[in-house]
Coordinates of C-alpha atoms in Angstrom, one line a residue:
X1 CA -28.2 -116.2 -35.3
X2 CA -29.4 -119.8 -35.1
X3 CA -27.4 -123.0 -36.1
X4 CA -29.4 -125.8 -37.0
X5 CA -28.9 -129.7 -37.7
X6 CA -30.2 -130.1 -41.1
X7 CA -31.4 -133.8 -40.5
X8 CA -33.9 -133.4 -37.7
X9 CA -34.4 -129.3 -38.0
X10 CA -33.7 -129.2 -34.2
X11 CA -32.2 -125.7 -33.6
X12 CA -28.5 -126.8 -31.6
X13 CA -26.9 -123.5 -31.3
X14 CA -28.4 -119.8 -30.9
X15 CA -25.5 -117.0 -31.5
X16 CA -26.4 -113.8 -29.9
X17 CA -24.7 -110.8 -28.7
X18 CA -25.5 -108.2 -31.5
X19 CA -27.6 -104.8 -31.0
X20 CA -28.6 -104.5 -34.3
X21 CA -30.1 -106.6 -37.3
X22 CA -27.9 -109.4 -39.0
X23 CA -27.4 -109.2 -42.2
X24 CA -25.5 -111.8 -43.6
X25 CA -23.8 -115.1 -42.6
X26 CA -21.1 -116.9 -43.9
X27 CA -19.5 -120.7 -42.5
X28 CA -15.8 -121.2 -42.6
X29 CA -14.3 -124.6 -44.6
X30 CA -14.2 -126.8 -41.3
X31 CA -17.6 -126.1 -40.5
X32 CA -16.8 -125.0 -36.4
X33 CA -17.0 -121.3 -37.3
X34 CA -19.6 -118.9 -38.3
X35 CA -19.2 -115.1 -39.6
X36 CA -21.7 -112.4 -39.3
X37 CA -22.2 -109.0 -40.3
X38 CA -24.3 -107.1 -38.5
X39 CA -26.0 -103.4 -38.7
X40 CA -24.0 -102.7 -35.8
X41 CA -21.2 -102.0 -38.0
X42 CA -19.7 -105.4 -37.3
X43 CA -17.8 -108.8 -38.1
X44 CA -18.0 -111.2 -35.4
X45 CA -16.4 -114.4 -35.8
X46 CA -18.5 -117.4 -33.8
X47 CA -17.8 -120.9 -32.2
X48 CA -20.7 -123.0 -33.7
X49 CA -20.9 -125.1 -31.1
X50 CA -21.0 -123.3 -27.8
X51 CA -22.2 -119.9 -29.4
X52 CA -19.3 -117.6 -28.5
X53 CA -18.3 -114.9 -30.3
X54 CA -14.6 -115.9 -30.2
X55 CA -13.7 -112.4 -32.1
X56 CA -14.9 -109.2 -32.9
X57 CA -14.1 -107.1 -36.1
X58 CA -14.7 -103.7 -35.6
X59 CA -13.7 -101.4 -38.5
X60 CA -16.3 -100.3 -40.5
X61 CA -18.1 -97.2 -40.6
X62 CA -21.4 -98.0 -41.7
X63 CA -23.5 -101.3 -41.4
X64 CA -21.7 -104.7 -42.7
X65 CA -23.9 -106.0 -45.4
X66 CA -21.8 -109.2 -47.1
X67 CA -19.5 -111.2 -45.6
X68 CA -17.4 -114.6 -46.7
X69 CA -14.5 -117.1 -46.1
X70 CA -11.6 -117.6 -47.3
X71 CA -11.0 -121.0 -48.8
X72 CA -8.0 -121.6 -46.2
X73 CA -10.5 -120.3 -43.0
X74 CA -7.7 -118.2 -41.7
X75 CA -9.3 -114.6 -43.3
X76 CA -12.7 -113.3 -43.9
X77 CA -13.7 -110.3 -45.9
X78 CA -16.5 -108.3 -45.5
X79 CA -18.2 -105.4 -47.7
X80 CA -20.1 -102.4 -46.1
X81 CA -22.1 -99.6 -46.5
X82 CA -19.5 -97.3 -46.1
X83 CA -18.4 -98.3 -49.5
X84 CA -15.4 -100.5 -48.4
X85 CA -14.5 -104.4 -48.6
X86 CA -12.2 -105.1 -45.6
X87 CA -10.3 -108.3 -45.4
X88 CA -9.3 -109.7 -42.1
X89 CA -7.5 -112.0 -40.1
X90 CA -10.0 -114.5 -38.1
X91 CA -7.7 -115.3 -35.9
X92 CA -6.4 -111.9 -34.1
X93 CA -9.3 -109.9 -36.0
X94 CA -7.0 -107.9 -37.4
X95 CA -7.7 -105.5 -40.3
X96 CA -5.5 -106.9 -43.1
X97 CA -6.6 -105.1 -45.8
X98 CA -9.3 -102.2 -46.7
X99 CA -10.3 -102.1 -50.7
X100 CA -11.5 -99.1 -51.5
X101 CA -12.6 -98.2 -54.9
X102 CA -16.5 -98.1 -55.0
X103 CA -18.3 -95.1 -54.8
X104 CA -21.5 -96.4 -53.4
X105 CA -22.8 -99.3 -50.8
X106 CA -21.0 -102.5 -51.2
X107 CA -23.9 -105.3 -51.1
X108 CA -22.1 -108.8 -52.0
X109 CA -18.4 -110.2 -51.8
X110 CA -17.0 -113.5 -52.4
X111 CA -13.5 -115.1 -52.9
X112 CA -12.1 -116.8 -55.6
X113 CA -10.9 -120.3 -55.1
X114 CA -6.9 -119.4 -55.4
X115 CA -7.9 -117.2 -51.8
X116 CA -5.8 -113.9 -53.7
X117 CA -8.8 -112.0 -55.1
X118 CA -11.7 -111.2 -53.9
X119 CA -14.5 -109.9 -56.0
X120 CA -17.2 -106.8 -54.8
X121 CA -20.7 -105.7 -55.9
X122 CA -22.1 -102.8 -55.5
X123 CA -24.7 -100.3 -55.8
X124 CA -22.4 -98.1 -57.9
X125 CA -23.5 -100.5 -61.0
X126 CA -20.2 -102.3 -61.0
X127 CA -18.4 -105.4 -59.9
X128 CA -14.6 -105.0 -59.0
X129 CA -12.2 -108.0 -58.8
X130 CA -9.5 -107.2 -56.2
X131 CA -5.5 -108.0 -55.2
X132 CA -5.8 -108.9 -52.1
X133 CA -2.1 -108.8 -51.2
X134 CA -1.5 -105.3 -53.0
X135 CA -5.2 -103.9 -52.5
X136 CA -5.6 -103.0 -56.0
X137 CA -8.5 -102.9 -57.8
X138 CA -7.5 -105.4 -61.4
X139 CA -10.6 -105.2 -62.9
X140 CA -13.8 -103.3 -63.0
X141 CA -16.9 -104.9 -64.6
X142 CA -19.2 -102.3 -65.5
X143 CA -22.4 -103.4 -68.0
X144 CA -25.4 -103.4 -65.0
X145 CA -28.2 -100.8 -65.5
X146 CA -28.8 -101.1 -61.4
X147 CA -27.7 -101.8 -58.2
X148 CA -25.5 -105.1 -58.2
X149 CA -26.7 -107.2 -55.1
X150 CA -25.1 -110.4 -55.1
X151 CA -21.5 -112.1 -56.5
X152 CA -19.9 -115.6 -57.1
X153 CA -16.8 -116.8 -58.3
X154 CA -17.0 -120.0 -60.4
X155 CA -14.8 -123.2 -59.1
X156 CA -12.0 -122.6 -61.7
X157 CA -11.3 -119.2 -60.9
X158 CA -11.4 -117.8 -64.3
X159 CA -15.5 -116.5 -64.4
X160 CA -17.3 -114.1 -61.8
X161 CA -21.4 -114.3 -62.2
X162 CA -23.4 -110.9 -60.7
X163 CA -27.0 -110.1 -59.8
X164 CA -28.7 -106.9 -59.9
X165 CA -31.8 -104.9 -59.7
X166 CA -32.0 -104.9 -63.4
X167 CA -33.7 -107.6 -63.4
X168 CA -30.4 -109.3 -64.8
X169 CA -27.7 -112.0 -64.4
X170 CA -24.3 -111.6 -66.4
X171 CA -21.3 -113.6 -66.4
X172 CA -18.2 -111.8 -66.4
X173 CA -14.6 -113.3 -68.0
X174 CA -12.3 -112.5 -64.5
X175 CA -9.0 -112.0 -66.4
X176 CA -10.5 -109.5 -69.3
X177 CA -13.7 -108.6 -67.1
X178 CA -15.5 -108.9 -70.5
X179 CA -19.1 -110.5 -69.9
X180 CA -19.1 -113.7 -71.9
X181 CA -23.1 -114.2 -70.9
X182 CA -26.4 -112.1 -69.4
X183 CA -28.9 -114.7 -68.4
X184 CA -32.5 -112.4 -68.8
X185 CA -35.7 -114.5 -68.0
X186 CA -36.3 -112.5 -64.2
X187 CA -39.3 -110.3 -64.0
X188 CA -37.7 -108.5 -60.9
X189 CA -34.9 -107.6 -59.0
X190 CA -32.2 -110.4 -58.8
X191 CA -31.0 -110.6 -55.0
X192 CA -28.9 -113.8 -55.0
X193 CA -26.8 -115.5 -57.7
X194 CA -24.6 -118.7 -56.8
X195 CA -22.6 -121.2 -59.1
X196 CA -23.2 -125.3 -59.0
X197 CA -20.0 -126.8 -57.4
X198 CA -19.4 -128.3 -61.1
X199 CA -19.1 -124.8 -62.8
X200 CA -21.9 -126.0 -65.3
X201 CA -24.7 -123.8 -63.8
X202 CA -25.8 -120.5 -62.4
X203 CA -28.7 -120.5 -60.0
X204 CA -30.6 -117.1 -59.6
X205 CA -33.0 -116.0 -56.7
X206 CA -35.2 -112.8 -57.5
X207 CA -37.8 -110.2 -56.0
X208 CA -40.0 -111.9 -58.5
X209 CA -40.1 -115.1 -55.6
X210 CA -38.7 -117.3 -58.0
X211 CA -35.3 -119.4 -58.1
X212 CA -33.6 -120.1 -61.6
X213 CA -31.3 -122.7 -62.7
X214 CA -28.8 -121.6 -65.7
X215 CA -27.0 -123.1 -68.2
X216 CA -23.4 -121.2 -67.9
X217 CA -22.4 -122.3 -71.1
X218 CA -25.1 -121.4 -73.6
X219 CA -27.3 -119.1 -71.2
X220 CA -30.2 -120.6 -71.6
X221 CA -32.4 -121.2 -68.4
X222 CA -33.1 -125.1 -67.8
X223 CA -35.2 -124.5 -64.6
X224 CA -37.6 -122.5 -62.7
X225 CA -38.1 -123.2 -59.4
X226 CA -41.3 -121.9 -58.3
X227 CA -43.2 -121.8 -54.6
X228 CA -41.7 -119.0 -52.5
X229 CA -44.5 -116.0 -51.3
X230 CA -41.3 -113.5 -51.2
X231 CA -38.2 -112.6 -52.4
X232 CA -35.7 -115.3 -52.3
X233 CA -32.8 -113.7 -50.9
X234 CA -29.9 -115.8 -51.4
X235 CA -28.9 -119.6 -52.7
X236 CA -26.1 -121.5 -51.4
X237 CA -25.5 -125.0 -52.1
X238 CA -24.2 -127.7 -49.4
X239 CA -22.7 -131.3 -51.4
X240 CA -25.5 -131.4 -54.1
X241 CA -27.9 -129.9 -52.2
X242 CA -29.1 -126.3 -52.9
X243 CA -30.6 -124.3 -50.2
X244 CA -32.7 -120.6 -50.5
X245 CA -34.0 -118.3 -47.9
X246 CA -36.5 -115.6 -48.8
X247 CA -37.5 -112.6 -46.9
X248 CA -40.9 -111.7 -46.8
X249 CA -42.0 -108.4 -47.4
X250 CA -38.8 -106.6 -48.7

């Protein structure tokens, strides 16, 4: 894993320690911690600046594919191949709480803003929104034809948007798990969905190598962002700034 400063693209921190691939990284709120999951069945927690892995999380039975924060920084969940979402304690890397519910690979987790649910995709077809305190599964949002890859929580808590290999994006009410909106304009296999920090907007990133930019409210796409030569994996924004990765050759 490499930490980079974003100004001068000088590479300040390389994380290492891992026998197998990484998968997925996540930063805490302050910005001093990373999290990664790794295909060695792992969640390690690391110091940003000196590169330690300050904890490990060792609980899962088959490789760790998603992983995020918690809005507080003090618990990260994680979703796995085995099927599970496990939430932990970043501090003692204690195994808080295992979700279990799926009944295929868990690809894409993320927390909503309140820190007490936690939302999963998976390649079962469905999302589930979680309790985290009670583990129960309150809502299971079932209208993908495919795999569901990716997950995001919108700022106010009360929408959930998903990606999946039906080429689709649909926005799901959190509370009644109806979907309110599917965004259709991807020729290929949506791998990464992410909401604007205002809650206005839904940007996509798809097998097809392009990134789109979505109105939430009406649907309609008000951007294609073209220029990738692969698959753009995943979108994350930073202030106003959006940033995508793509993998090439998946």
């Amino acid at each position: 894993i490499k930490v980079w400063d974003a100004a001068t693209g000088e590479c300040v921190a390389t994380l290492d320690g891992l026998s197998r691939a990484v998968n997925c990284v996540a930063v805490f709120p302050d910005g001093r911690r990373v999290v990664s999951g790794s295909g060695d069945k792992t969640v390690k927690v690391w110091d940003a600046a000196t590169g330690e892995c300050v904890a490990t999380l060792a609980g899962h039975s088959d490789e760790v594919w998603c992983v995020a924060v918690f809005p507080d920084g003090r618990r990260v969940v994680s979703g796995s191949h085995d099927k599970t979402v496990k939430v932990w304690d970043a501090a003692t890397g204690e195994c808080v709480a295992t979700l279990a519910g799926h009944s295929d690979l868990v690809n894409g987790v993320a927390v909503f803003p309140d820190g007490r649910r936690v939302v999963s995709g998976s390649s079962d077809k469905t999302v589930k929104v979680w309790d985290v305190a009670t583990g129960e599964c309150v809502a299971t949002l079932a209208e993908h034809s495919n795999y569901v890859w990716s997950v995001a929580v919108f700022p106010d808590g009360r929408r959930v948007v998903s990606g999946s290999w039906d080429n689709m994006v649909k926005v799901w009410d959190a509370a009644t798990g109806e979907c309110v909106a599917t965004l259709a304009g991807h020729s290929g296999n949506v791998i990464g969905v992410a909401v604007f920090p205002d809650g206005r907007r839904v940007v996509s990133g798809s097998v097809d190598q392009t990134v789109k930019v979505w109105d939430a409210a009406t649907g309609e796409c008000v951007a294609t962002l073209e220029g990738h030569r692969g698959p753009v994996w995943r979108g994350v924004f930073s202030a106003v700034f959006l940033v995508v990765c793509y993998l090439p050759g998946f």
